[in-house]
mmCIF file of C-alpha atoms in Angstrom:
data_model
loop_
_atom_site.group_PDB
_atom_site.id
_atom_site.type_symbol
_atom_site.label_atom_id
_atom_site.label_comp_id
_atom_site.label_asym_id
_atom_site.label_seq_id
_atom_site.Cartn_x
_atom_site.Cartn_y
_atom_site.Cartn_z
ATOM 1 C CA UNK A 1 9.971 31.013 0.811
ATOM 2 C CA UNK A 2 11.631 27.637 0.271
ATOM 3 C CA UNK A 3 9.151 24.934 -0.676
ATOM 4 C CA UNK A 4 8.639 21.918 1.597
ATOM 5 C CA UNK A 5 9.652 18.707 -0.194
ATOM 6 C CA UNK A 6 7.099 15.893 -0.335
ATOM 7 C CA UNK A 7 7.742 12.264 -1.190
ATOM 8 C CA UNK A 8 4.921 10.102 -2.546
ATOM 9 C CA UNK A 9 5.431 6.428 -1.724
ATOM 10 C CA UNK A 10 3.318 4.158 -3.867
ATOM 11 C CA UNK A 11 3.254 0.472 -4.715
ATOM 12 C CA UNK A 12 0.804 -2.384 -4.943
ATOM 13 C CA UNK A 13 -0.843 -4.070 -1.949
ATOM 14 C CA UNK A 14 1.737 -5.694 0.297
ATOM 15 C CA UNK A 15 4.822 -4.301 -1.430
ATOM 16 C CA UNK A 16 6.219 -3.151 1.922
ATOM 17 C CA UNK A 17 5.495 0.590 1.869
ATOM 18 C CA UNK A 18 4.718 0.881 5.587
ATOM 19 C CA UNK A 19 7.852 -1.035 6.588
ATOM 20 C CA UNK A 20 9.949 1.177 4.330
ATOM 21 C CA UNK A 21 8.431 4.296 5.909
ATOM 22 C CA UNK A 22 9.037 3.016 9.421
ATOM 23 C CA UNK A 23 12.682 2.388 8.594
ATOM 24 C CA UNK A 24 12.869 5.838 7.034
ATOM 25 C CA UNK A 25 11.540 7.472 10.194
ATOM 26 C CA UNK A 26 14.053 5.624 12.326
ATOM 27 C CA UNK A 27 16.897 6.897 10.144
ATOM 28 C CA UNK A 28 15.642 10.334 9.154
ATOM 29 C CA UNK A 29 18.700 12.169 10.448
ATOM 30 C CA UNK A 30 16.744 14.588 12.625
ATOM 31 C CA UNK A 31 14.291 15.654 9.919
ATOM 32 C CA UNK A 32 10.788 16.419 11.214
ATOM 33 C CA UNK A 33 8.537 14.366 8.943
ATOM 34 C CA UNK A 34 4.765 14.628 8.582
ATOM 35 C CA UNK A 35 3.002 11.500 7.307
ATOM 36 C CA UNK A 36 -0.222 11.244 5.336
ATOM 37 C CA UNK A 37 -1.363 7.626 5.250
ATOM 38 C CA UNK A 38 -4.116 6.580 2.836
ATOM 39 C CA UNK A 39 -5.720 3.135 2.883
ATOM 40 C CA UNK A 40 -8.283 1.235 0.859
ATOM 41 C CA UNK A 41 -10.954 0.050 3.276
ATOM 42 C CA UNK A 42 -12.249 1.200 6.629
ATOM 43 C CA UNK A 43 -9.618 -0.336 8.921
ATOM 44 C CA UNK A 44 -6.561 1.909 9.262
ATOM 45 C CA UNK A 45 -3.817 -0.663 9.750
ATOM 46 C CA UNK A 46 -0.805 1.115 8.251
ATOM 47 C CA UNK A 47 -1.451 4.372 10.061
ATOM 48 C CA UNK A 48 -1.981 2.516 13.317
ATOM 49 C CA UNK A 49 1.363 0.756 12.921
ATOM 50 C CA UNK A 50 3.113 4.098 12.375
ATOM 51 C CA UNK A 51 1.157 6.182 14.888
ATOM 52 C CA UNK A 52 3.132 6.714 18.058
ATOM 53 C CA UNK A 53 6.210 5.211 16.430
ATOM 54 C CA UNK A 54 8.325 6.352 19.369
ATOM 55 C CA UNK A 55 10.535 8.655 17.287
ATOM 56 C CA UNK A 56 11.030 12.177 18.593
ATOM 57 C CA UNK A 57 10.768 13.804 15.155
ATOM 58 C CA UNK A 58 7.545 11.934 14.330
ATOM 59 C CA UNK A 59 4.813 12.294 16.942
ATOM 60 C CA UNK A 60 1.199 11.110 16.796
ATOM 61 C CA UNK A 61 0.217 14.620 15.641
ATOM 62 C CA UNK A 62 2.474 14.140 12.618
ATOM 63 C CA UNK A 63 0.543 11.099 11.340
ATOM 64 C CA UNK A 64 -2.636 11.864 9.393
ATOM 65 C CA UNK A 65 -4.871 8.985 8.278
ATOM 66 C CA UNK A 66 -7.254 9.023 5.330
ATOM 67 C CA UNK A 67 -9.231 5.766 5.320
ATOM 68 C CA UNK A 68 -12.372 6.565 3.338
ATOM 69 C CA UNK A 69 -11.106 5.610 -0.102
ATOM 70 C CA UNK A 70 -8.111 5.776 -2.389
ATOM 71 C CA UNK A 71 -6.525 9.197 -2.296
ATOM 72 C CA UNK A 72 -6.430 9.356 -6.096
ATOM 73 C CA UNK A 73 -10.247 9.413 -6.088
ATOM 74 C CA UNK A 74 -10.668 11.898 -3.239
ATOM 75 C CA UNK A 75 -8.049 14.553 -4.016
ATOM 76 C CA UNK A 76 -10.438 17.512 -3.748
ATOM 77 C CA UNK A 77 -12.391 16.193 -0.754
ATOM 78 C CA UNK A 78 -9.536 14.826 1.366
ATOM 79 C CA UNK A 79 -6.019 15.567 0.187
ATOM 80 C CA UNK A 80 -6.236 19.295 -0.523
ATOM 81 C CA UNK A 81 -7.950 20.143 2.823
ATOM 82 C CA UNK A 82 -5.434 17.941 4.645
ATOM 83 C CA UNK A 83 -2.504 19.711 3.012
ATOM 84 C CA UNK A 84 -4.057 23.112 3.737
ATOM 85 C CA UNK A 85 -4.370 22.308 7.451
ATOM 86 C CA UNK A 86 -0.862 20.883 7.553
ATOM 87 C CA UNK A 87 0.604 24.027 5.997
ATOM 88 C CA UNK A 88 -1.274 26.216 8.480
ATOM 89 C CA UNK A 89 0.593 24.756 11.454
ATOM 90 C CA UNK A 90 2.908 26.979 13.483
ATOM 91 C CA UNK A 91 5.723 24.453 13.194
ATOM 92 C CA UNK A 92 6.032 23.178 9.663
ATOM 93 C CA UNK A 93 7.571 19.801 8.839
ATOM 94 C CA UNK A 94 10.942 19.504 7.135
ATOM 95 C CA UNK A 95 9.528 16.867 4.795
ATOM 96 C CA UNK A 96 6.112 15.392 3.988
ATOM 97 C CA UNK A 97 5.763 11.681 3.218
ATOM 98 C CA UNK A 98 2.548 10.374 1.664
ATOM 99 C CA UNK A 99 1.832 6.652 1.598
ATOM 100 C CA UNK A 100 -0.849 5.951 -0.989
ATOM 101 C CA UNK A 101 -3.248 3.052 -0.907
ATOM 102 C CA UNK A 102 -1.906 -0.011 -2.690
ATOM 103 C CA UNK A 103 -4.714 0.463 -5.211
ATOM 104 C CA UNK A 104 -4.125 4.162 -5.888
ATOM 105 C CA UNK A 105 -2.992 5.772 -9.117
ATOM 106 C CA UNK A 106 -0.107 8.138 -8.266
ATOM 107 C CA UNK A 107 -0.818 10.461 -11.204
ATOM 108 C CA UNK A 108 -3.910 12.328 -9.883
ATOM 109 C CA UNK A 109 -2.281 12.810 -6.493
ATOM 110 C CA UNK A 110 0.940 14.227 -7.924
ATOM 111 C CA UNK A 111 -1.049 16.471 -10.273
ATOM 112 C CA UNK A 112 -2.864 17.881 -7.232
ATOM 113 C CA UNK A 113 0.394 19.492 -6.114
ATOM 114 C CA UNK A 114 -0.227 21.987 -8.936
ATOM 115 C CA UNK A 115 -3.274 23.367 -7.105
ATOM 116 C CA UNK A 116 -2.479 27.041 -6.318
ATOM 117 C CA UNK A 117 -2.761 26.714 -2.527
ATOM 118 C CA UNK A 118 -0.267 23.830 -2.569
ATOM 119 C CA UNK A 119 2.113 24.606 -5.452
ATOM 120 C CA UNK A 120 3.495 27.775 -3.877
ATOM 121 C CA UNK A 121 4.379 25.950 -0.644
ATOM 122 C CA UNK A 122 5.248 22.331 -1.530
ATOM 123 C CA UNK A 123 7.111 20.486 -4.266
ATOM 124 C CA UNK A 124 7.124 16.753 -5.030
ATOM 125 C CA UNK A 125 10.664 15.686 -4.195
ATOM 126 C CA UNK A 126 9.970 12.346 -5.856
ATOM 127 C CA UNK A 127 7.608 9.446 -6.408
ATOM 128 C CA UNK A 128 9.030 6.255 -4.897
ATOM 129 C CA UNK A 129 7.407 3.080 -6.202
ATOM 130 C CA UNK A 130 7.904 0.032 -3.969
ATOM 131 C CA UNK A 131 7.698 -3.372 -5.662
ATOM 132 C CA UNK A 132 7.298 -6.836 -4.173
ATOM 133 C CA UNK A 133 10.132 -8.562 -6.041
ATOM 134 C CA UNK A 134 8.944 -12.062 -5.221
ATOM 135 C CA UNK A 135 5.418 -11.303 -6.450
ATOM 136 C CA UNK A 136 6.744 -10.061 -9.783
ATOM 137 C CA UNK A 137 8.957 -13.133 -10.080
ATOM 138 C CA UNK A 138 5.875 -15.311 -9.540
ATOM 139 C CA UNK A 139 4.062 -13.503 -12.370
ATOM 140 C CA UNK A 140 1.319 -12.176 -10.115
ATOM 141 C CA UNK A 141 0.771 -8.986 -12.129
ATOM 142 C CA UNK A 142 0.878 -10.440 -15.636
ATOM 143 C CA UNK A 143 -1.543 -12.633 -17.551
ATOM 144 C CA UNK A 144 -0.322 -15.803 -19.228
ATOM 145 C CA UNK A 145 0.062 -14.316 -22.710
ATOM 146 C CA UNK A 146 -0.331 -17.658 -24.497
ATOM 147 C CA UNK A 147 -3.584 -18.441 -22.681
ATOM 148 C CA UNK A 148 -4.953 -14.957 -23.350
ATOM 149 C CA UNK A 149 -4.072 -15.187 -27.051
ATOM 150 C CA UNK A 150 -5.748 -18.605 -27.320
ATOM 151 C CA UNK A 151 -8.895 -17.377 -25.565
ATOM 152 C CA UNK A 152 -9.105 -14.294 -27.777
ATOM 153 C CA UNK A 153 -8.672 -16.414 -30.880
ATOM 154 C CA UNK A 154 -11.609 -18.551 -29.741
ATOM 155 C CA UNK A 155 -13.811 -15.582 -28.852
ATOM 156 C CA UNK A 156 -12.765 -12.117 -29.995
ATOM 157 C CA UNK A 157 -15.438 -10.481 -27.823
ATOM 158 C CA UNK A 158 -13.581 -11.436 -24.636
ATOM 159 C CA UNK A 159 -11.957 -8.603 -22.698
ATOM 160 C CA UNK A 160 -8.811 -9.689 -20.896
ATOM 161 C CA UNK A 161 -7.665 -6.383 -19.458
ATOM 162 C CA UNK A 162 -5.959 -7.187 -16.160
ATOM 163 C CA UNK A 163 -6.693 -4.458 -13.549
ATOM 164 C CA UNK A 164 -3.751 -5.642 -11.423
ATOM 165 C CA UNK A 165 -1.312 -5.428 -14.318
ATOM 166 C CA UNK A 166 -2.542 -2.012 -15.468
ATOM 167 C CA UNK A 167 -2.367 -0.509 -11.982
ATOM 168 C CA UNK A 168 1.083 -2.020 -11.446
ATOM 169 C CA UNK A 169 2.305 -0.484 -14.712
ATOM 170 C CA UNK A 170 0.802 2.905 -13.799
ATOM 171 C CA UNK A 171 2.650 2.930 -10.478
ATOM 172 C CA UNK A 172 5.916 2.137 -12.274
ATOM 173 C CA UNK A 173 5.245 4.781 -14.941
ATOM 174 C CA UNK A 174 4.879 7.513 -12.292
ATOM 175 C CA UNK A 175 8.140 6.675 -10.485
ATOM 176 C CA UNK A 176 11.252 8.756 -9.975
ATOM 177 C CA UNK A 177 12.799 5.935 -7.940
ATOM 178 C CA UNK A 178 11.864 2.241 -7.926
ATOM 179 C CA UNK A 179 12.593 0.009 -4.934
ATOM 180 C CA UNK A 180 12.752 -3.729 -5.567
ATOM 181 C CA UNK A 181 11.761 -4.680 -2.050
ATOM 182 C CA UNK A 182 11.916 -8.164 -0.486
ATOM 183 C CA UNK A 183 14.945 -8.887 -2.661
ATOM 184 C CA UNK A 184 16.077 -11.462 -0.116
ATOM 185 C CA UNK A 185 13.139 -13.692 -1.085
ATOM 186 C CA UNK A 186 14.605 -14.428 -4.540
ATOM 187 C CA UNK A 187 18.009 -15.556 -5.786
ATOM 188 C CA UNK A 188 20.458 -13.255 -7.574
ATOM 189 C CA UNK A 189 19.512 -14.460 -11.054
ATOM 190 C CA UNK A 190 15.802 -13.896 -10.418
ATOM 191 C CA UNK A 191 16.477 -10.457 -8.966
ATOM 192 C CA UNK A 192 18.298 -9.403 -12.120
ATOM 193 C CA UNK A 193 15.491 -10.799 -14.283
ATOM 194 C CA UNK A 194 12.925 -8.765 -12.324
ATOM 195 C CA UNK A 195 15.146 -5.687 -12.496
ATOM 196 C CA UNK A 196 15.331 -5.990 -16.297
ATOM 197 C CA UNK A 197 11.562 -6.500 -16.534
ATOM 198 C CA UNK A 198 10.822 -3.416 -14.430
ATOM 199 C CA UNK A 199 13.421 -1.304 -16.253
ATOM 200 C CA UNK A 200 11.627 -2.101 -19.499
ATOM 201 C CA UNK A 201 8.412 -0.562 -18.127
ATOM 202 C CA UNK A 202 9.932 2.450 -16.348
ATOM 203 C CA UNK A 203 10.796 5.820 -17.836
ATOM 204 C CA UNK A 204 14.316 6.231 -19.166
ATOM 205 C CA UNK A 205 16.834 7.108 -16.500
ATOM 206 C CA UNK A 206 14.735 6.069 -13.508
ATOM 207 C CA UNK A 207 16.973 4.630 -10.812
ATOM 208 C CA UNK A 208 16.181 1.125 -9.554
ATOM 209 C CA UNK A 209 17.507 -0.058 -6.193
ATOM 210 C CA UNK A 210 16.937 -3.272 -4.252
ATOM 211 C CA UNK A 211 16.108 -3.572 -0.560
ATOM 212 C CA UNK A 212 15.451 -6.169 2.105
ATOM 213 C CA UNK A 213 12.577 -5.467 4.518
ATOM 214 C CA UNK A 214 12.321 -1.882 3.263
ATOM 215 C CA UNK A 215 15.740 -0.917 4.598
ATOM 216 C CA UNK A 216 17.385 1.916 2.668
ATOM 217 C CA UNK A 217 19.323 5.028 3.751
ATOM 218 C CA UNK A 218 17.116 8.110 4.084
ATOM 219 C CA UNK A 219 19.319 9.974 1.625
ATOM 220 C CA UNK A 220 18.404 7.451 -1.071
ATOM 221 C CA UNK A 221 14.662 8.052 -0.605
ATOM 222 C CA UNK A 222 14.740 11.778 0.168
ATOM 223 C CA UNK A 223 16.460 14.602 -1.682
ATOM 224 C CA UNK A 224 15.675 13.407 -5.203
ATOM 225 C CA UNK A 225 14.568 16.954 -6.098
ATOM 226 C CA UNK A 226 12.591 15.787 -9.118
ATOM 227 C CA UNK A 227 9.822 18.405 -9.023
ATOM 228 C CA UNK A 228 7.480 15.679 -10.262
ATOM 229 C CA UNK A 229 4.406 17.901 -10.259
ATOM 230 C CA UNK A 230 5.886 19.522 -13.390
ATOM 231 C CA UNK A 231 6.580 16.137 -15.016
ATOM 232 C CA UNK A 232 3.487 14.072 -14.233
ATOM 233 C CA UNK A 233 1.509 15.225 -17.278
ATOM 234 C CA UNK A 234 3.917 13.195 -19.385
ATOM 235 C CA UNK A 235 3.409 10.037 -17.304
ATOM 236 C CA UNK A 236 -0.236 9.327 -18.052
ATOM 237 C CA UNK A 237 -1.952 6.301 -16.516
ATOM 238 C CA UNK A 238 -3.833 3.671 -18.524
ATOM 239 C CA UNK A 239 -7.051 5.274 -17.331
ATOM 240 C CA UNK A 240 -6.038 8.730 -18.513
ATOM 241 C CA UNK A 241 -4.912 7.434 -21.890
ATOM 242 C CA UNK A 242 -8.101 5.441 -22.446
ATOM 243 C CA UNK A 243 -10.689 7.807 -20.988
ATOM 244 C CA UNK A 244 -9.432 11.397 -21.088
ATOM 245 C CA UNK A 245 -11.419 12.037 -24.261
ATOM 246 C CA UNK A 246 -14.792 10.935 -22.847
ATOM 247 C CA UNK A 247 -14.351 12.442 -19.392
ATOM 248 C CA UNK A 248 -14.972 9.169 -17.564
ATOM 249 C CA UNK A 249 -14.012 9.207 -13.896
ATOM 250 C CA UNK A 250 -11.555 6.775 -12.381
ATOM 251 C CA UNK A 251 -12.879 4.366 -9.771
ATOM 252 C CA UNK A 252 -11.879 1.143 -8.072
ATOM 253 C CA UNK A 253 -14.880 -1.001 -8.918
ATOM 254 C CA UNK A 254 -12.482 -3.863 -9.755
ATOM 255 C CA UNK A 255 -11.558 -4.237 -6.079
ATOM 256 C CA UNK A 256 -13.445 -4.900 -2.870
ATOM 257 C CA UNK A 257 -12.584 -4.874 0.828
ATOM 258 C CA UNK A 258 -14.317 -5.759 4.078
ATOM 259 C CA UNK A 259 -13.406 -5.991 7.760
ATOM 260 C CA UNK A 260 -13.658 -9.181 9.823
ATOM 261 C CA UNK A 261 -13.911 -9.160 13.599
ATOM 262 C CA UNK A 262 -12.947 -12.511 15.101
ATOM 263 C CA UNK A 263 -12.038 -14.198 18.361
ATOM 264 C CA UNK A 264 -8.704 -14.489 20.109
ATOM 265 C CA UNK A 265 -5.775 -16.161 18.361
ATOM 266 C CA UNK A 266 -4.270 -18.534 20.896
ATOM 267 C CA UNK A 267 -1.960 -20.208 18.360
ATOM 268 C CA UNK A 268 -0.594 -17.687 15.815
ATOM 269 C CA UNK A 269 1.102 -20.377 13.688
ATOM 270 C CA UNK A 270 -2.039 -22.492 13.377
ATOM 271 C CA UNK A 271 -3.999 -19.361 12.520
ATOM 272 C CA UNK A 272 -1.481 -18.322 9.831
ATOM 273 C CA UNK A 273 -1.469 -21.810 8.309
ATOM 274 C CA UNK A 274 -5.261 -21.844 8.101
ATOM 275 C CA UNK A 275 -5.339 -18.314 6.710
ATOM 276 C CA UNK A 276 -2.922 -19.313 3.918
ATOM 277 C CA UNK A 277 -5.288 -22.042 2.788
ATOM 278 C CA UNK A 278 -8.247 -19.674 2.868
ATOM 279 C CA UNK A 279 -6.357 -17.076 0.817
ATOM 280 C CA UNK A 280 -5.483 -19.677 -1.818
ATOM 281 C CA UNK A 281 -9.049 -20.979 -1.995
ATOM 282 C CA UNK A 282 -10.590 -17.549 -2.594
ATOM 283 C CA UNK A 283 -7.684 -15.850 -4.432
ATOM 284 C CA UNK A 284 -7.482 -13.085 -1.818
ATOM 285 C CA UNK A 285 -4.982 -10.319 -2.619
ATOM 286 C CA UNK A 286 -4.280 -8.971 0.856
ATOM 287 C CA UNK A 287 -5.120 -9.511 4.515
ATOM 288 C CA UNK A 288 -3.827 -7.222 7.245
ATOM 289 C CA UNK A 289 -4.774 -6.201 10.720
ATOM 290 C CA UNK A 290 -4.293 -6.979 14.392
ATOM 291 C CA UNK A 291 -5.049 -9.997 16.547
ATOM 292 C CA UNK A 292 -5.539 -10.527 20.252
ATOM 293 C CA UNK A 293 -3.456 -13.345 21.735
ATOM 294 C CA UNK A 294 -4.528 -14.483 25.242
ATOM 295 C CA UNK A 295 -1.844 -14.063 27.851
ATOM 296 C CA UNK A 296 0.182 -11.630 25.725
ATOM 297 C CA UNK A 297 0.466 -7.974 26.684
ATOM 298 C CA UNK A 298 1.204 -6.982 23.075
ATOM 299 C CA UNK A 299 -1.010 -7.046 20.001
ATOM 300 C CA UNK A 300 -0.182 -9.328 17.081
ATOM 301 C CA UNK A 301 0.187 -7.748 13.640
ATOM 302 C CA UNK A 302 -1.025 -9.973 10.790
ATOM 303 C CA UNK A 303 0.232 -9.186 7.274
ATOM 304 C CA UNK A 304 -0.583 -11.467 4.336
ATOM 305 C CA UNK A 305 0.453 -10.946 0.728
ATOM 306 C CA UNK A 306 -0.849 -13.830 -1.312
ATOM 307 C CA UNK A 307 0.011 -16.895 0.732
ATOM 308 C CA UNK A 308 3.074 -15.260 2.326
ATOM 309 C CA UNK A 309 1.997 -14.454 5.872
ATOM 310 C CA UNK A 310 3.946 -12.539 8.504
ATOM 311 C CA UNK A 311 2.960 -12.173 12.147
ATOM 312 C CA UNK A 312 4.777 -10.226 14.840
ATOM 313 C CA UNK A 313 4.060 -8.388 18.103
ATOM 314 C CA UNK A 314 4.457 -4.643 17.622
ATOM 315 C CA UNK A 315 3.381 -2.845 20.808
ATOM 316 C CA UNK A 316 1.493 -3.330 24.078
ATOM 317 C CA UNK A 317 -2.263 -2.857 24.065
ATOM 318 C CA UNK A 318 -3.013 0.638 25.325
ATOM 319 C CA UNK A 319 -4.947 1.291 28.518
ATOM 320 C CA UNK A 320 -8.642 1.279 27.670
ATOM 321 C CA UNK A 321 -8.011 -0.111 24.176
ATOM 322 C CA UNK A 322 -10.299 -2.991 23.223
ATOM 323 C CA UNK A 323 -8.309 -6.190 22.804
ATOM 324 C CA UNK A 324 -9.755 -7.706 19.648
ATOM 325 C CA UNK A 325 -8.925 -9.414 16.368
ATOM 326 C CA UNK A 326 -9.769 -7.191 13.392
ATOM 327 C CA UNK A 327 -8.590 -7.893 9.851
ATOM 328 C CA UNK A 328 -9.219 -6.173 6.526
ATOM 329 C CA UNK A 329 -9.580 -8.485 3.522
ATOM 330 C CA UNK A 330 -8.959 -7.148 -0.009
ATOM 331 C CA UNK A 331 -9.601 -8.911 -3.285
ATOM 332 C CA UNK A 332 -10.988 -8.551 -6.779
ATOM 333 C CA UNK A 333 -14.605 -7.414 -6.856
ATOM 334 C CA UNK A 334 -15.709 -10.304 -9.079
ATOM 335 C CA UNK A 335 -14.457 -12.770 -6.497
ATOM 336 C CA UNK A 336 -15.937 -11.064 -3.433
ATOM 337 C CA UNK A 337 -19.714 -10.957 -3.712
ATOM 338 C CA UNK A 338 -21.763 -10.735 -0.520
ATOM 339 C CA UNK A 339 -22.054 -14.500 -0.138
ATOM 340 C CA UNK A 340 -18.315 -15.063 -0.610
ATOM 341 C CA UNK A 341 -17.437 -12.287 1.858
ATOM 342 C CA UNK A 342 -19.727 -13.910 4.426
ATOM 343 C CA UNK A 343 -18.107 -17.302 3.797
ATOM 344 C CA UNK A 344 -14.591 -15.887 4.197
ATOM 345 C CA UNK A 345 -15.535 -14.007 7.370
ATOM 346 C CA UNK A 346 -17.069 -17.141 8.879
ATOM 347 C CA UNK A 347 -13.983 -19.161 7.954
ATOM 348 C CA UNK A 348 -11.650 -16.634 9.599
ATOM 349 C CA UNK A 349 -13.756 -16.688 12.758
ATOM 350 C CA UNK A 350 -13.598 -20.473 12.610
ATOM 351 C CA UNK A 351 -9.812 -20.324 12.396
ATOM 352 C CA UNK A 352 -9.597 -18.314 15.606
ATOM 353 C CA UNK A 353 -11.867 -20.824 17.326
ATOM 354 C CA UNK A 354 -9.789 -23.729 15.986
ATOM 355 C CA UNK A 355 -6.520 -22.076 16.986
ATOM 356 C CA UNK A 356 -7.879 -21.572 20.480
ATOM 357 C CA UNK A 357 -8.996 -25.200 20.764
ATOM 358 C CA UNK A 358 -5.682 -26.548 19.426
ATOM 359 C CA UNK A 359 -3.729 -24.468 21.921
ATOM 360 C CA UNK A 360 -5.950 -25.636 24.765
ATOM 361 C CA UNK A 361 -5.440 -29.291 23.819
#
């Protein structure tokens, strides 16, 4: 029996994985694709954007959401049973696409394709790592080396391991194909500088392509035929390298997320402007979700990566669906204690109230 190819799409928070997948579905060339969407946090935004995408070869039954933790930590509990059920269907997909959480290590997931009940039926066509080119250009994933060296010289007991940088490097290390997404947000010289930086961290021979708004031909993303499940043992993550001897388990204690329910957003621009200031003040990594705009039949998607905020209407509210504003906020654990989370939530609710008042005036 010919194995079903599976593509693992990984990349840090806000890199544009969901947009890339949506474009892939719209240009899949008749392939029937099953999606497994994994998110960090309890609010399934990415899966909701893709569910019912209106494409004949991708129905709501073909979108499976896993929202109770990063898939790399729940392989046995979530991923393997999901794959088993998917492979038991009467009509099998032509291709499986898995979008990992932006905080997931690809290595444990890819290794899980070696489980007996999966390996005989599915092969990893390739790991596609999506990168926010502008974020790399801004140095978001790297410490200031001079400052770190000075601090260490002053106090050698300090630990300056950067969880963002390590995770970013792990996602690059696992890749068969790297997509420099949002290339239109930087100039040509910066794009080439980022390309050279990423090439220096990637495995030899890994292809690097650039994209705007996640737009690439399906044949670039699919049909890599890498068989990555047989290669992943040689692409160890930082965690595996540092802890394989002592048997320590990987977790995501460095990161935190919470959901905010707020009022209507009468003025999307005023809301986005206020949200940008809030993100800067609290060093928030990611905000995403949906907002209710009075007088509009469609829901507003809110996507924030750093202080870059995008809002757009994606689909009408469904009959019986509660019109509400719900956002997931993700940041570093050290910066999101209970008091700070409460402050941020109150500020977001205040922004919706302010936006409503400004629009009324």
